Amino acid sequence: MNQLDAIKIFVRVAEAASFTQAAADLGLPKASTSLAVQWLENQTGIRLLHRTTRRVQMTQDGQVFYQRCLEWLADAEELQDMFRIDPADVRGRLRVDMSVGAVAGIVMARLPEFMARYPNVEVELGATDHLVDIVAEGFDCVMRAGTISDSRLVARRLGAYRQLNCVSPAYAAAYGIPQTLADLAEHRLIHYALSLGSKPAGFEYVDAASGEVRNLPMAGNLTVNSSIAYFSACLAGLGMIQGPEPNLEPYLRRGELIEVLPDYRAEPLPVTLLYSNRRHLSRRVQVFMCWLEGVMTPHLQALAPSRP
């Protein structure tokens, strides 16, 4: 069954509180509306509606699902409309921000496509490793990797970066290549901290047995607060780093870095689009976020679906 059609049927049944009325409104047999809701319940694993001979009422889970469906249908409608408009009618200034690594490694090479399609959009692209204040600094949207704690912002999860452990050939020649976690006692880690002076977490890895994220203290006499310095320090042979695969892949391909301890990678970094108001986005922001999601998706791992 088509998911979009099933969701539309569920929404109408929920609003009418009746399968019969919903079927009449949609011009469908009553059995079709019932089957659509049953199919959604099987797909989600939750009961969406209480059914009696006299009325139909949403369950508590069904109410949550109903609100998500309204948002989903609104987004789907916006997406369809987005590609019906003349790109020349999309105009104005667009201020966005994302990490230095995302700009340099992924987005900038593809940006000419967006600017050619929307020639009347003026793009102001910030490249910073820290989370900017979207409202105070006037950003339309930002993209960030890692955990987002600001509940004032609307967050659209895009996926996650796989993280790799890397050293340079010069470092490997001087110190060898670690084969086990115990070997890390003889190695150096380049520490990364957005605020210098904060305590570095150490070597992060996901425990294969428990699935838990653990941090192993490691020696290292260099701490940096920018991704450019982080990668540069590793290339200079000053220690091991842990970073997103898209940023490290070009260095690995050219033999400038070597992946180590592939069985002890850090937890994947979630990548999120953030903006301040879901229902009042200009057309230029909508088309940019849609374009950016398409650019980023091939570089990200899919996130596990959340329960409605």
PDB file of C-alpha atoms in Angstrom:
ATOM      1  CA  MET A   1       0.000   0.000   0.000  1.00  0.00           C
ATOM      2  CA  ASN A   2       1.156   3.547  -0.754  1.00  0.00           C
ATOM      3  CA  GLN A   3       2.286   5.133   2.495  1.00  0.00           C
ATOM      4  CA  LEU A   4       1.224   8.655   1.529  1.00  0.00           C
ATOM      5  CA  ASP A   5      -2.301   7.489   0.643  1.00  0.00           C
ATOM      6  CA  ALA A   6      -2.554   5.489   3.871  1.00  0.00           C
ATOM      7  CA  ILE A   7      -1.525   8.502   5.942  1.00  0.00           C
ATOM      8  CA  LYS A   8      -4.091  10.719   4.186  1.00  0.00           C
ATOM      9  CA  ILE A   9      -6.790   8.139   4.907  1.00  0.00           C
ATOM     10  CA  PHE A  10      -5.789   7.841   8.577  1.00  0.00           C
ATOM     11  CA  VAL A  11      -5.841  11.633   9.006  1.00  0.00           C
ATOM     12  CA  ARG A  12      -9.334  11.866   7.514  1.00  0.00           C
ATOM     13  CA  VAL A  13     -10.635   8.971   9.655  1.00  0.00           C
ATOM     14  CA  ALA A  14      -9.147  10.563  12.781  1.00  0.00           C
ATOM     15  CA  GLU A  15     -10.676  13.954  11.988  1.00  0.00           C
ATOM     16  CA  ALA A  16     -14.087  12.557  11.096  1.00  0.00           C
ATOM     17  CA  ALA A  17     -14.002  10.002  13.951  1.00  0.00           C
ATOM     18  CA  SER A  18     -15.659   7.653  11.480  1.00  0.00           C
ATOM     19  CA  PHE A  19     -14.546   5.178   8.826  1.00  0.00           C
ATOM     20  CA  THR A  20     -17.866   5.597   7.002  1.00  0.00           C
ATOM     21  CA  GLN A  21     -17.646   9.394   6.838  1.00  0.00           C
ATOM     22  CA  ALA A  22     -13.960   9.314   5.847  1.00  0.00           C
ATOM     23  CA  ALA A  23     -14.700   6.841   3.054  1.00  0.00           C
ATOM     24  CA  ALA A  24     -17.514   9.070   1.770  1.00  0.00           C
ATOM     25  CA  ASP A  25     -15.295  12.185   1.904  1.00  0.00           C
ATOM     26  CA  LEU A  26     -12.486  10.460   0.017  1.00  0.00           C
ATOM     27  CA  GLY A  27     -14.718   8.589  -2.440  1.00  0.00           C
ATOM     28  CA  LEU A  28     -13.433   5.202  -1.291  1.00  0.00           C
ATOM     29  CA  PRO A  29     -15.072   1.961  -0.123  1.00  0.00           C
ATOM     30  CA  LYS A  30     -15.319   1.763   3.662  1.00  0.00           C
ATOM     31  CA  ALA A  31     -13.233  -1.413   3.603  1.00  0.00           C
ATOM     32  CA  SER A  32     -10.367   0.483   1.962  1.00  0.00           C
ATOM     33  CA  THR A  33     -10.187   3.030   4.772  1.00  0.00           C
ATOM     34  CA  SER A  34     -10.171   0.273   7.381  1.00  0.00           C
ATOM     35  CA  LEU A  35      -7.441  -1.655   5.564  1.00  0.00           C
ATOM     36  CA  ALA A  36      -5.307   1.498   5.240  1.00  0.00           C
ATOM     37  CA  VAL A  37      -5.394   2.151   8.987  1.00  0.00           C
ATOM     38  CA  GLN A  38      -4.680  -1.502   9.749  1.00  0.00           C
ATOM     39  CA  TRP A  39      -1.691  -1.381   7.406  1.00  0.00           C
ATOM     40  CA  LEU A  40      -0.315   1.707   9.193  1.00  0.00           C
ATOM     41  CA  GLU A  41      -0.782   0.042  12.559  1.00  0.00           C
ATOM     42  CA  ASN A  42       1.138  -3.001  11.345  1.00  0.00           C
ATOM     43  CA  GLN A  43       3.902  -0.799   9.945  1.00  0.00           C
ATOM     44  CA  THR A  44       4.295   1.292  13.108  1.00  0.00           C
ATOM     45  CA  GLY A  45       3.630  -1.479  15.614  1.00  0.00           C
ATOM     46  CA  ILE A  46       1.172   0.688  17.574  1.00  0.00           C
ATOM     47  CA  ARG A  47      -2.596   0.891  17.871  1.00  0.00           C
ATOM     48  CA  LEU A  48      -3.749   4.171  16.368  1.00  0.00           C
ATOM     49  CA  LEU A  49      -7.519   4.040  16.886  1.00  0.00           C
ATOM     50  CA  HIS A  50     -10.036   2.700  19.398  1.00  0.00           C
ATOM     51  CA  ARG A  51     -12.930   1.225  17.416  1.00  0.00           C
ATOM     52  CA  THR A  52     -16.424   0.603  18.760  1.00  0.00           C
ATOM     53  CA  THR A  53     -19.736   0.117  17.002  1.00  0.00           C
ATOM     54  CA  ARG A  54     -20.664   3.725  17.770  1.00  0.00           C
ATOM     55  CA  ARG A  55     -17.478   5.749  17.368  1.00  0.00           C
ATOM     56  CA  VAL A  56     -13.816   5.835  16.421  1.00  0.00           C
ATOM     57  CA  GLN A  57     -11.345   7.585  18.716  1.00  0.00           C
ATOM     58  CA  MET A  58      -7.585   8.085  18.544  1.00  0.00           C
ATOM     59  CA  THR A  59      -5.416   6.339  21.117  1.00  0.00           C
ATOM     60  CA  GLN A  60      -2.745   8.337  22.939  1.00  0.00           C
ATOM     61  CA  ASP A  61      -0.133   7.022  20.494  1.00  0.00           C
ATOM     62  CA  GLY A  62      -2.559   7.752  17.678  1.00  0.00           C
ATOM     63  CA  GLN A  63      -2.792  11.410  18.709  1.00  0.00           C
ATOM     64  CA  VAL A  64       1.012  11.743  18.605  1.00  0.00           C
ATOM     65  CA  PHE A  65       1.110   9.971  15.251  1.00  0.00           C
ATOM     66  CA  TYR A  66      -1.690  12.210  13.923  1.00  0.00           C
ATOM     67  CA  GLN A  67       0.293  15.374  14.709  1.00  0.00           C
ATOM     68  CA  ARG A  68       3.382  13.915  13.029  1.00  0.00           C
ATOM     69  CA  CYS A  69       1.262  13.011   9.991  1.00  0.00           C
ATOM     70  CA  LEU A  70      -0.007  16.589   9.677  1.00  0.00           C
ATOM     71  CA  GLU A  71       3.578  17.859   9.701  1.00  0.00           C
ATOM     72  CA  TRP A  72       4.650  15.179   7.221  1.00  0.00           C
ATOM     73  CA  LEU A  73       1.810  15.988   4.826  1.00  0.00           C
ATOM     74  CA  ALA A  74       2.575  19.709   5.073  1.00  0.00           C
ATOM     75  CA  ASP A  75       6.236  19.038   4.290  1.00  0.00           C
ATOM     76  CA  ALA A  76       5.280  16.788   1.363  1.00  0.00           C
ATOM     77  CA  GLU A  77       3.028  19.508  -0.038  1.00  0.00           C
ATOM     78  CA  GLU A  78       5.774  22.115   0.349  1.00  0.00           C
ATOM     79  CA  LEU A  79       8.212  19.794  -1.413  1.00  0.00           C
ATOM     80  CA  GLN A  80       5.866  19.300  -4.357  1.00  0.00           C
ATOM     81  CA  ASP A  81       5.232  23.037  -4.641  1.00  0.00           C
ATOM     82  CA  MET A  82       8.939  23.769  -4.395  1.00  0.00           C
ATOM     83  CA  PHE A  83       9.659  22.266  -7.791  1.00  0.00           C
ATOM     84  CA  ARG A  84       6.650  23.805  -9.515  1.00  0.00           C
ATOM     85  CA  ILE A  85       7.874  27.350  -9.098  1.00  0.00           C
ATOM     86  CA  ASP A  86      10.153  29.245 -11.451  1.00  0.00           C
ATOM     87  CA  PRO A  87      13.669  29.270  -9.899  1.00  0.00           C
ATOM     88  CA  ALA A  88      13.986  32.901 -11.027  1.00  0.00           C
ATOM     89  CA  ASP A  89      11.181  33.788  -8.583  1.00  0.00           C
ATOM     90  CA  VAL A  90      13.272  32.571  -5.631  1.00  0.00           C
ATOM     91  CA  ARG A  91      15.278  35.568  -4.520  1.00  0.00           C
ATOM     92  CA  GLY A  92      16.809  37.349  -1.543  1.00  0.00           C
ATOM     93  CA  ARG A  93      19.673  36.898   0.887  1.00  0.00           C
ATOM     94  CA  LEU A  94      20.311  33.511   2.482  1.00  0.00           C
ATOM     95  CA  ARG A  95      22.556  33.337   5.546  1.00  0.00           C
ATOM     96  CA  VAL A  96      23.669  29.833   6.550  1.00  0.00           C
ATOM     97  CA  ASP A  97      26.432  28.289   8.621  1.00  0.00           C
ATOM     98  CA  MET A  98      28.067  24.881   8.867  1.00  0.00           C
ATOM     99  CA  SER A  99      31.335  23.328   9.944  1.00  0.00           C
ATOM    100  CA  VAL A 100      34.605  24.065   8.168  1.00  0.00           C
ATOM    101  CA  GLY A 101      34.952  20.395   7.228  1.00  0.00           C
ATOM    102  CA  ALA A 102      31.489  20.215   5.651  1.00  0.00           C
ATOM    103  CA  VAL A 103      32.076  23.374   3.624  1.00  0.00           C
ATOM    104  CA  ALA A 104      35.545  22.460   2.402  1.00  0.00           C
ATOM    105  CA  GLY A 105      35.033  18.731   1.960  1.00  0.00           C
ATOM    106  CA  ILE A 106      31.491  18.467   0.600  1.00  0.00           C
ATOM    107  CA  VAL A 107      29.350  21.554   0.108  1.00  0.00           C
ATOM    108  CA  MET A 108      31.570  24.074  -1.669  1.00  0.00           C
ATOM    109  CA  ALA A 109      32.220  21.800  -4.658  1.00  0.00           C
ATOM    110  CA  ARG A 110      28.467  21.433  -5.200  1.00  0.00           C
ATOM    111  CA  LEU A 111      27.421  25.011  -4.414  1.00  0.00           C
ATOM    112  CA  PRO A 112      27.744  26.192  -8.047  1.00  0.00           C
ATOM    113  CA  GLU A 113      24.796  23.900  -8.869  1.00  0.00           C
ATOM    114  CA  PHE A 114      22.550  25.674  -6.380  1.00  0.00           C
ATOM    115  CA  MET A 115      23.650  29.157  -7.402  1.00  0.00           C
ATOM    116  CA  ALA A 116      23.178  28.374 -11.087  1.00  0.00           C
ATOM    117  CA  ARG A 117      19.645  27.082 -10.465  1.00  0.00           C
ATOM    118  CA  TYR A 118      18.703  30.019  -8.223  1.00  0.00           C
ATOM    119  CA  PRO A 119      20.630  32.987  -9.681  1.00  0.00           C
ATOM    120  CA  ASN A 120      18.670  35.581  -7.685  1.00  0.00           C
ATOM    121  CA  VAL A 121      19.608  34.125  -4.286  1.00  0.00           C
ATOM    122  CA  GLU A 122      22.544  35.795  -2.535  1.00  0.00           C
ATOM    123  CA  VAL A 123      24.302  33.280  -0.284  1.00  0.00           C
ATOM    124  CA  GLU A 124      26.220  34.235   2.859  1.00  0.00           C
ATOM    125  CA  LEU A 125      27.968  31.033   3.935  1.00  0.00           C
ATOM    126  CA  GLY A 126      29.626  30.882   7.327  1.00  0.00           C
ATOM    127  CA  ALA A 127      32.192  28.154   8.053  1.00  0.00           C
ATOM    128  CA  THR A 128      32.756  27.731  11.785  1.00  0.00           C
ATOM    129  CA  ASP A 129      33.308  24.803  14.119  1.00  0.00           C
ATOM    130  CA  HIS A 130      31.237  26.245  16.975  1.00  0.00           C
ATOM    131  CA  LEU A 131      27.436  26.494  17.148  1.00  0.00           C
ATOM    132  CA  VAL A 132      26.377  30.015  16.263  1.00  0.00           C
ATOM    133  CA  ASP A 133      23.364  31.790  17.779  1.00  0.00           C
ATOM    134  CA  ILE A 134      20.871  31.401  14.942  1.00  0.00           C
ATOM    135  CA  VAL A 135      18.443  34.096  16.104  1.00  0.00           C
ATOM    136  CA  ALA A 136      20.883  36.682  17.456  1.00  0.00           C
ATOM    137  CA  GLU A 137      23.223  36.402  14.456  1.00  0.00           C
ATOM    138  CA  GLY A 138      20.449  36.312  11.868  1.00  0.00           C
ATOM    139  CA  PHE A 139      21.087  32.878  10.339  1.00  0.00           C
ATOM    140  CA  ASP A 140      18.332  31.233   8.327  1.00  0.00           C
ATOM    141  CA  CYS A 141      19.622  27.736   9.031  1.00  0.00           C
ATOM    142  CA  VAL A 142      22.750  25.965  10.213  1.00  0.00           C
ATOM    143  CA  MET A 143      24.057  22.425   9.864  1.00  0.00           C
ATOM    144  CA  ARG A 144      25.914  20.826  12.737  1.00  0.00           C
ATOM    145  CA  ALA A 145      27.379  17.447  13.675  1.00  0.00           C
ATOM    146  CA  GLY A 146      27.047  16.108  17.206  1.00  0.00           C
ATOM    147  CA  THR A 147      24.463  16.327  19.956  1.00  0.00           C
ATOM    148  CA  ILE A 148      22.140  19.348  19.812  1.00  0.00           C
ATOM    149  CA  SER A 149      20.711  20.524  23.138  1.00  0.00           C
ATOM    150  CA  ASP A 150      18.986  23.824  22.222  1.00  0.00           C
ATOM    151  CA  SER A 151      15.272  23.021  22.487  1.00  0.00           C
ATOM    152  CA  ARG A 152      14.332  26.426  21.028  1.00  0.00           C
ATOM    153  CA  LEU A 153      15.397  25.296  17.568  1.00  0.00           C
ATOM    154  CA  VAL A 154      13.664  23.050  15.070  1.00  0.00           C
ATOM    155  CA  ALA A 155      15.946  20.143  14.209  1.00  0.00           C
ATOM    156  CA  ARG A 156      15.896  18.014  11.061  1.00  0.00           C
ATOM    157  CA  ARG A 157      18.175  14.994  11.380  1.00  0.00           C
ATOM    158  CA  LEU A 158      19.921  14.174   8.102  1.00  0.00           C
ATOM    159  CA  GLY A 159      21.976  11.134   9.071  1.00  0.00           C
ATOM    160  CA  ALA A 160      25.310  10.519  10.750  1.00  0.00           C
ATOM    161  CA  TYR A 161      29.001  10.721   9.894  1.00  0.00           C
ATOM    162  CA  ARG A 162      30.950   7.503  10.351  1.00  0.00           C
ATOM    163  CA  GLN A 163      34.100   8.299  12.322  1.00  0.00           C
ATOM    164  CA  LEU A 164      37.580   6.916  11.635  1.00  0.00           C
ATOM    165  CA  ASN A 165      40.838   6.760  13.616  1.00  0.00           C
ATOM    166  CA  CYS A 166      43.823   7.998  11.628  1.00  0.00           C
ATOM    167  CA  VAL A 167      47.561   8.629  11.852  1.00  0.00           C
ATOM    168  CA  SER A 168      50.068   9.879   9.302  1.00  0.00           C
ATOM    169  CA  PRO A 169      52.713   7.644   7.690  1.00  0.00           C
ATOM    170  CA  ALA A 170      55.392   9.665   9.525  1.00  0.00           C
ATOM    171  CA  TYR A 171      53.723   8.971  12.868  1.00  0.00           C
ATOM    172  CA  ALA A 172      53.364   5.264  12.026  1.00  0.00           C
ATOM    173  CA  ALA A 173      57.058   5.090  11.136  1.00  0.00           C
ATOM    174  CA  ALA A 174      58.040   6.696  14.446  1.00  0.00           C
ATOM    175  CA  TYR A 175      55.614   4.991  16.830  1.00  0.00           C
ATOM    176  CA  GLY A 176      54.151   2.018  14.978  1.00  0.00           C
ATOM    177  CA  ILE A 177      50.488   1.235  14.344  1.00  0.00           C
ATOM    178  CA  PRO A 178      48.323   0.282  17.344  1.00  0.00           C
ATOM    179  CA  GLN A 179      46.587  -3.058  17.019  1.00  0.00           C
ATOM    180  CA  THR A 180      44.670  -3.171  20.309  1.00  0.00           C
ATOM    181  CA  LEU A 181      43.307  -0.744  22.887  1.00  0.00           C
ATOM    182  CA  ALA A 182      46.152  -1.747  25.200  1.00  0.00           C
ATOM    183  CA  ASP A 183      48.623  -0.488  22.586  1.00  0.00           C
ATOM    184  CA  LEU A 184      47.246   3.049  22.977  1.00  0.00           C
ATOM    185  CA  ALA A 185      49.225   3.413  26.194  1.00  0.00           C
ATOM    186  CA  GLU A 186      52.272   3.865  23.955  1.00  0.00           C
ATOM    187  CA  HIS A 187      50.639   6.353  21.592  1.00  0.00           C
ATOM    188  CA  ARG A 188      49.635  10.002  21.466  1.00  0.00           C
ATOM    189  CA  LEU A 189      46.230  11.503  20.757  1.00  0.00           C
ATOM    190  CA  ILE A 190      45.717  14.990  19.361  1.00  0.00           C
ATOM    191  CA  HIS A 191      43.000  16.445  21.564  1.00  0.00           C
ATOM    192  CA  TYR A 192      40.129  18.513  20.189  1.00  0.00           C
ATOM    193  CA  ALA A 193      38.211  20.998  22.347  1.00  0.00           C
ATOM    194  CA  LEU A 194      35.970  23.831  21.224  1.00  0.00           C
ATOM    195  CA  SER A 195      36.971  25.740  24.376  1.00  0.00           C
ATOM    196  CA  LEU A 196      40.667  25.643  25.136  1.00  0.00           C
ATOM    197  CA  GLY A 197      41.234  24.814  28.775  1.00  0.00           C
ATOM    198  CA  SER A 198      38.481  22.195  28.946  1.00  0.00           C
ATOM    199  CA  LYS A 199      39.453  18.643  29.808  1.00  0.00           C
ATOM    200  CA  PRO A 200      39.843  16.403  26.715  1.00  0.00           C
ATOM    201  CA  ALA A 201      37.657  13.285  26.760  1.00  0.00           C
ATOM    202  CA  GLY A 202      40.326  10.911  25.428  1.00  0.00           C
ATOM    203  CA  PHE A 203      40.012   8.141  22.836  1.00  0.00           C
ATOM    204  CA  GLU A 204      36.331   7.369  22.192  1.00  0.00           C
ATOM    205  CA  TYR A 205      35.115   3.965  21.014  1.00  0.00           C
ATOM    206  CA  VAL A 206      31.966   1.872  20.977  1.00  0.00           C
ATOM    207  CA  ASP A 207      32.271  -1.287  23.057  1.00  0.00           C
ATOM    208  CA  ALA A 208      31.419  -4.167  20.717  1.00  0.00           C
ATOM    209  CA  ALA A 209      29.983  -6.339  23.490  1.00  0.00           C
ATOM    210  CA  SER A 210      27.709  -3.810  25.205  1.00  0.00           C
ATOM    211  CA  GLY A 211      27.256  -1.195  22.514  1.00  0.00           C
ATOM    212  CA  GLU A 212      28.173   1.468  25.048  1.00  0.00           C
ATOM    213  CA  VAL A 213      30.321   4.487  24.211  1.00  0.00           C
ATOM    214  CA  ARG A 214      33.535   4.551  26.243  1.00  0.00           C
ATOM    215  CA  ASN A 215      36.431   6.970  26.596  1.00  0.00           C
ATOM    216  CA  LEU A 216      39.986   5.800  27.181  1.00  0.00           C
ATOM    217  CA  PRO A 217      42.420   8.402  28.597  1.00  0.00           C
ATOM    218  CA  MET A 218      45.380   8.874  26.272  1.00  0.00           C
ATOM    219  CA  ALA A 219      48.606  10.824  26.383  1.00  0.00           C
ATOM    220  CA  GLY A 220      48.917  13.801  24.101  1.00  0.00           C
ATOM    221  CA  ASN A 221      50.510  17.200  24.579  1.00  0.00           C
ATOM    222  CA  LEU A 222      48.606  19.074  21.861  1.00  0.00           C
ATOM    223  CA  THR A 223      45.038  20.399  22.073  1.00  0.00           C
ATOM    224  CA  VAL A 224      43.441  22.367  19.211  1.00  0.00           C
ATOM    225  CA  ASN A 225      40.076  24.076  18.778  1.00  0.00           C
ATOM    226  CA  SER A 226      39.558  24.022  15.009  1.00  0.00           C
ATOM    227  CA  SER A 227      39.124  21.241  12.470  1.00  0.00           C
ATOM    228  CA  ILE A 228      41.796  22.722  10.189  1.00  0.00           C
ATOM    229  CA  ALA A 229      44.362  22.624  12.997  1.00  0.00           C
ATOM    230  CA  TYR A 230      43.182  19.130  13.968  1.00  0.00           C
ATOM    231  CA  PHE A 231      43.758  17.606  10.537  1.00  0.00           C
ATOM    232  CA  SER A 232      46.960  19.602   9.994  1.00  0.00           C
ATOM    233  CA  ALA A 233      48.420  18.343  13.269  1.00  0.00           C
ATOM    234  CA  CYS A 234      47.744  14.751  12.258  1.00  0.00           C
ATOM    235  CA  LEU A 235      49.312  15.281   8.840  1.00  0.00           C
ATOM    236  CA  ALA A 236      52.363  16.688  10.626  1.00  0.00           C
ATOM    237  CA  GLY A 237      52.750  13.434  12.565  1.00  0.00           C
ATOM    238  CA  LEU A 238      51.861  14.853  15.983  1.00  0.00           C
ATOM    239  CA  GLY A 239      49.422  12.125  16.945  1.00  0.00           C
ATOM    240  CA  MET A 240      46.222  10.219  16.235  1.00  0.00           C
ATOM    241  CA  ILE A 241      42.875  11.834  15.442  1.00  0.00           C
ATOM    242  CA  GLN A 242      39.254  10.668  15.292  1.00  0.00           C
ATOM    243  CA  GLY A 243      37.184  12.397  12.634  1.00  0.00           C
ATOM    244  CA  PRO A 244      34.310  12.147  10.133  1.00  0.00           C
ATOM    245  CA  GLU A 245      34.974   9.853   7.189  1.00  0.00           C
ATOM    246  CA  PRO A 246      34.062  12.421   4.474  1.00  0.00           C
ATOM    247  CA  ASN A 247      36.722  14.805   5.797  1.00  0.00           C
ATOM    248  CA  LEU A 248      39.382  12.112   6.095  1.00  0.00           C
ATOM    249  CA  GLU A 249      38.685  10.125   2.925  1.00  0.00           C
ATOM    250  CA  PRO A 250      40.675  12.399   0.550  1.00  0.00           C
ATOM    251  CA  TYR A 251      43.774  12.110   2.762  1.00  0.00           C
ATOM    252  CA  LEU A 252      43.340   8.322   2.983  1.00  0.00           C
ATOM    253  CA  ARG A 253      42.920   8.040  -0.786  1.00  0.00           C
ATOM    254  CA  ARG A 254      46.153   9.977  -1.383  1.00  0.00           C
ATOM    255  CA  GLY A 255      48.050   7.963   1.236  1.00  0.00           C
ATOM    256  CA  GLU A 256      48.594  11.008   3.441  1.00  0.00           C
ATOM    257  CA  LEU A 257      46.785   9.348   6.361  1.00  0.00           C
ATOM    258  CA  ILE A 258      46.340   5.733   7.482  1.00  0.00           C
ATOM    259  CA  GLU A 259      43.253   4.339   9.211  1.00  0.00           C
ATOM    260  CA  VAL A 260      44.005   2.445  12.444  1.00  0.00           C
ATOM    261  CA  LEU A 261      41.915   0.410  14.908  1.00  0.00           C
ATOM    262  CA  PRO A 262      38.879   0.034  12.599  1.00  0.00           C
ATOM    263  CA  ASP A 263      37.200  -2.194  15.206  1.00  0.00           C
ATOM    264  CA  TYR A 264      37.297   0.628  17.765  1.00  0.00           C
ATOM    265  CA  ARG A 265      35.691   3.570  16.027  1.00  0.00           C
ATOM    266  CA  ALA A 266      33.989   6.424  17.840  1.00  0.00           C
ATOM    267  CA  GLU A 267      30.209   6.686  17.846  1.00  0.00           C
ATOM    268  CA  PRO A 268      28.781   8.048  14.564  1.00  0.00           C
ATOM    269  CA  LEU A 269      28.158  11.808  14.715  1.00  0.00           C
ATOM    270  CA  PRO A 270      24.536  12.796  14.002  1.00  0.00           C
ATOM    271  CA  VAL A 271      24.223  15.582  11.428  1.00  0.00           C
ATOM    272  CA  THR A 272      21.340  18.014  11.904  1.00  0.00           C
ATOM    273  CA  LEU A 273      19.826  20.978  10.098  1.00  0.00           C
ATOM    274  CA  LEU A 274      18.685  23.638  12.580  1.00  0.00           C
ATOM    275  CA  TYR A 275      16.363  26.578  12.089  1.00  0.00           C
ATOM    276  CA  SER A 276      14.249  28.757  14.332  1.00  0.00           C
ATOM    277  CA  ASN A 277      10.699  28.498  12.989  1.00  0.00           C
ATOM    278  CA  ARG A 278       9.182  25.620  11.065  1.00  0.00           C
ATOM    279  CA  ARG A 279       6.093  27.321   9.646  1.00  0.00           C
ATOM    280  CA  HIS A 280       7.489  30.635   8.461  1.00  0.00           C
ATOM    281  CA  LEU A 281      10.391  29.605   6.269  1.00  0.00           C
ATOM    282  CA  SER A 282      10.952  31.615   3.116  1.00  0.00           C
ATOM    283  CA  ARG A 283      11.021  29.785  -0.191  1.00  0.00           C
ATOM    284  CA  ARG A 284      14.764  30.380  -0.555  1.00  0.00           C
ATOM    285  CA  VAL A 285      15.405  28.670   2.809  1.00  0.00           C
ATOM    286  CA  GLN A 286      13.178  25.743   1.896  1.00  0.00           C
ATOM    287  CA  VAL A 287      14.857  25.105  -1.453  1.00  0.00           C
ATOM    288  CA  PHE A 288      18.331  25.452   0.072  1.00  0.00           C
ATOM    289  CA  MET A 289      17.634  22.969   2.868  1.00  0.00           C
ATOM    290  CA  CYS A 290      16.162  20.501   0.386  1.00  0.00           C
ATOM    291  CA  TRP A 291      19.208  20.899  -1.858  1.00  0.00           C
ATOM    292  CA  LEU A 292      21.636  20.579   1.072  1.00  0.00           C
ATOM    293  CA  GLU A 293      19.955  17.398   2.293  1.00  0.00           C
ATOM    294  CA  GLY A 294      20.414  15.887  -1.161  1.00  0.00           C
ATOM    295  CA  VAL A 295      24.082  16.895  -1.201  1.00  0.00           C
ATOM    296  CA  MET A 296      24.780  15.473   2.258  1.00  0.00           C
ATOM    297  CA  THR A 297      22.829  12.201   2.126  1.00  0.00           C
ATOM    298  CA  PRO A 298      25.411  10.199   0.084  1.00  0.00           C
ATOM    299  CA  HIS A 299      28.042  11.018   2.728  1.00  0.00           C
ATOM    300  CA  LEU A 300      25.941   9.967   5.742  1.00  0.00           C
ATOM    301  CA  GLN A 301      24.817   6.786   7.406  1.00  0.00           C
ATOM    302  CA  ALA A 302      21.058   6.441   7.764  1.00  0.00           C
ATOM    303  CA  LEU A 303      19.660   7.010  11.242  1.00  0.00           C
ATOM    304  CA  ALA A 304      17.509   4.342  12.851  1.00  0.00           C
ATOM    305  CA  PRO A 305      13.808   5.312  12.495  1.00  0.00           C
ATOM    306  CA  SER A 306      12.329   6.807  15.651  1.00  0.00           C
ATOM    307  CA  ARG A 307       9.083   5.590  17.150  1.00  0.00           C
ATOM    308  CA  PRO A 308       6.192   7.950  16.334  1.00  0.00           C
TER     309      PRO A 308
END
